[in-house]
C-alpha positions as a Python dict, from the first residue, in 0.01 Angstrom:
ca = {
    (1, 'M'): (0, 0, 0),
    (2, 'K'): (99, 266, 251),
    (3, 'A'): (-7, 39, 536),
    (4, 'E'): (206, -245, 400),
    (5, 'R'): (503, -14, 365),
    (6, 'A'): (459, 117, 718),
    (7, 'D'): (438, -240, 850),
    (8, 'F'): (755, -331, 665),
    (9, 'L'): (971, -39, 779),
    (10, 'P'): (991, -110, 1155),
    (11, 'P'): (1114, -470, 1102),
    (12, 'F'): (1355, -342, 838),
    (13, 'F'): (1501, -86, 1079),
    (14, 'I'): (1524, -348, 1352),
    (15, 'W'): (1708, -577, 1111),
    (16, 'L'): (1933, -290, 1003),
    (17, 'R'): (2021, -212, 1366),
    (18, 'Y'): (2100, -575, 1447),
    (19, 'S'): (2304, -623, 1130),
    (20, 'S'): (2508, -317, 1229),
    (21, 'I'): (2567, -468, 1574),
    (22, 'M'): (2668, -799, 1415),
    (23, 'F'): (2907, -618, 1181),
    (24, 'D'): (3067, -446, 1480),
    (25, 'F'): (3092, -778, 1666),
    (26, 'T'): (3250, -941, 1361),
    (27, 'A'): (3509, -664, 1334),
    (28, 'Y'): (3607, -697, 1699),
    (29, 'A'): (3603, -1079, 1683),
    (30, 'G'): (3818, -1072, 1370),
    (31, 'L'): (4068, -840, 1537),
    (32, 'F'): (4077, -1062, 1848),
    (33, 'S'): (4132, -1373, 1634),
    (34, 'A'): (4408, -1212, 1429),
    (35, 'A'): (4582, -1081, 1741),
    (36, 'F'): (4550, -1421, 1909),
    (37, 'I'): (4696, -1612, 1614),
    (38, 'A'): (4969, -1351, 1562),
    (39, 'A'): (5093, -1406, 1917),
    (40, 'T'): (5119, -1781, 1882),
    (41, 'I'): (5391, -1961, 1693),
    (42, 'F'): (5191, -1928, 1369),
    (43, 'P'): (5283, -1641, 1137),
    (44, 'M'): (5014, -1372, 1115),
    (45, 'Q'): (4994, -995, 1135),
    (46, 'S'): (4727, -822, 1339),
    (47, 'E'): (4865, -472, 1292),
    (48, 'A'): (4716, -425, 943),
    (49, 'I'): (4371, -521, 1069),
    (50, 'L'): (4398, -282, 1364),
    (51, 'V'): (4512, 3, 1138),
    (52, 'G'): (4225, -65, 897),
    (53, 'L'): (3968, -61, 1176),
    (54, 'I'): (4116, 258, 1322),
    (55, 'L'): (4106, 428, 981),
    (56, 'A'): (3745, 317, 931),
    (57, 'D'): (3667, 561, 1214),
    (58, 'R'): (3364, 355, 1310),
    (59, 'Y'): (3489, 175, 1620),
    (60, 'S'): (3594, 277, 1967),
    (61, 'L'): (3970, 328, 1973),
    (62, 'I'): (3989, 211, 2335),
    (63, 'G'): (3778, -93, 2246),
    (64, 'L'): (4004, -181, 1954),
    (65, 'L'): (4318, -143, 2166),
    (66, 'L'): (4173, -358, 2444),
    (67, 'V'): (4052, -631, 2209),
    (68, 'A'): (4386, -645, 2025),
    (69, 'S'): (4587, -644, 2349),
    (70, 'V'): (4376, -911, 2519),
    (71, 'G'): (4377, -1130, 2206),
    (72, 'N'): (4753, -1097, 2166),
    (73, 'T'): (4811, -1170, 2535),
    (74, 'A'): (4586, -1478, 2519),
    (75, 'G'): (4785, -1603, 2220),
    (76, 'A'): (5109, -1552, 2411),
    (77, 'A'): (4960, -1757, 2696),
    (78, 'V'): (4935, -2047, 2450),
    (79, 'N'): (5311, -2013, 2396),
    (80, 'W'): (5363, -2011, 2774),
    (81, 'L'): (5164, -2336, 2796),
    (82, 'L'): (5374, -2482, 2515),
    (83, 'G'): (5683, -2383, 2710),
    (84, 'R'): (5557, -2564, 3016),
    (85, 'G'): (5551, -2889, 2818),
    (86, 'V'): (5825, -2822, 2564),
    (87, 'E'): (6094, -3035, 2724),
    (88, 'R'): (5909, -3348, 2614),
    (89, 'F'): (5893, -3237, 2251),
    (90, 'R'): (6199, -3017, 2217),
    (91, 'D'): (6388, -3262, 1996),
    (92, 'S'): (6089, -3335, 1772),
    (93, 'R'): (6139, -3249, 1408),
    (94, 'W'): (5798, -3082, 1385),
    (95, 'F'): (5852, -2848, 1681),
    (96, 'P'): (5803, -2497, 1536),
    (97, 'V'): (6066, -2311, 1743),
    (98, 'S'): (6421, -2412, 1657),
    (99, 'E'): (6637, -2536, 1942),
    (100, 'D'): (6884, -2255, 1873),
    (101, 'K'): (6614, -1986, 1905),
    (102, 'L'): (6480, -2147, 2219),
    (103, 'D'): (6828, -2164, 2373),
    (104, 'K'): (6893, -1797, 2291),
    (105, 'A'): (6556, -1699, 2438),
    (106, 'Q'): (6632, -1893, 2757),
    (107, 'I'): (6972, -1722, 2790),
    (108, 'W'): (6806, -1383, 2732),
    (109, 'Y'): (6532, -1468, 2980),
    (110, 'R'): (6776, -1583, 3247),
    (111, 'K'): (6983, -1267, 3198),
    (112, 'Y'): (6698, -1014, 3201),
    (113, 'G'): (6437, -1215, 3390),
    (114, 'K'): (6068, -1151, 3383),
    (115, 'W'): (6118, -795, 3257),
    (116, 'S'): (6214, -934, 2916),
    (117, 'L'): (5844, -1019, 2877),
    (118, 'L'): (5785, -649, 2810),
    (119, 'L'): (5960, -717, 2477),
    (120, 'S'): (5736, -1010, 2384),
    (121, 'W'): (5578, -793, 2113),
    (122, 'L'): (5898, -801, 1905),
    (123, 'P'): (5843, -970, 1568),
    (124, 'I'): (6174, -1157, 1595),
    (125, 'G'): (6228, -1343, 1920),
    (126, 'G'): (5911, -1230, 2096),
    (127, 'D'): (5738, -1566, 2063),
    (128, 'A'): (6050, -1746, 2180),
    (129, 'I'): (6062, -1527, 2493),
    (130, 'T'): (5707, -1630, 2583),
    (131, 'V'): (5791, -1998, 2529),
    (132, 'A'): (6107, -1956, 2740),
    (133, 'A'): (5896, -1802, 3019),
    (134, 'G'): (5692, -2121, 3023),
    (135, 'V'): (6000, -2343, 3018),
    (136, 'L'): (6150, -2150, 3309),
    (137, 'K'): (5815, -2166, 3492),
    (138, 'E'): (5740, -1796, 3521),
    (139, 'P'): (5418, -1766, 3728),
    (140, 'L'): (5118, -1716, 3499),
    (141, 'P'): (4983, -1398, 3669),
    (142, 'T'): (5322, -1223, 3637),
    (143, 'F'): (5351, -1345, 3279),
    (144, 'L'): (5006, -1217, 3181),
    (145, 'I'): (5055, -873, 3339),
    (146, 'L'): (5395, -806, 3181),
    (147, 'V'): (5301, -945, 2840),
    (148, 'F'): (4978, -742, 2839),
    (149, 'I'): (5167, -422, 2922),
    (150, 'G'): (5421, -480, 2644),
    (151, 'K'): (5166, -573, 2381),
    (152, 'A'): (4926, -293, 2478),
    (153, 'L'): (5204, -34, 2452),
    (154, 'R'): (5291, -162, 2106),
    (155, 'Y'): (4929, -124, 1992),
    (156, 'V'): (4903, 223, 2151),
    (157, 'V'): (5215, 337, 1960),
    (158, 'L'): (5073, 187, 1639),
    (159, 'A'): (4740, 364, 1694),
    (160, 'A'): (4915, 694, 1768),
    (161, 'A'): (5122, 660, 1450),
    (162, 'T'): (4809, 573, 1250),
    (163, 'L'): (4632, 881, 1380),
    (164, 'S'): (4946, 1092, 1317),
    (165, 'L'): (4985, 1171, 1685),
    (166, 'I'): (5354, 1086, 1682),
}
C-alpha cells in the first residue's frame, strides 16, 4: 500500500501544480476579457474584478495592471475601428452610440485633439471619444499609445486606492 501511495503522490502534485497554473491563467484571462468588453460599446465593469484579484493577494500586481490595461486598450481599438466605418451606419436605429453623443464627442475631439484620448477611461463619454477618434481618422499608433496611458493610469490609481496607498 505504501508503494501505491508513493506512486500516486507525484502525479497528484504534478496535477496540483498544473491546476494552479490553469487557475492563474483563468484569472488573468477573465480580467483581460472583462477589461476588453468594458472598453467596447457594451456595458461591463472590469474594476470590480481587478480589485478582487488585487485583494486575493495571489497575483502579480504589475501583471494584473498590464493585463487590464492591454485588454481595455484592445477593446477601445474595436471602438476606433467602429469609428472608421461609422459614417455608413450612423443613421441606423440599432447603432449603439446616439448621434447626439457622437456629435458631442467629435466636437470635444476637434477642440482638444488627440490629447482627449487620455480621458478615454471616463465612464461617461469615454467610449464616444474612442469612436470619434476613428471617425476623425486618428492614426492607430497614436491612438493606442494615448489610450493605453490613460487607461493604465486609471488602473494604477484604482490599485493604489485598493491597497490604501492614496
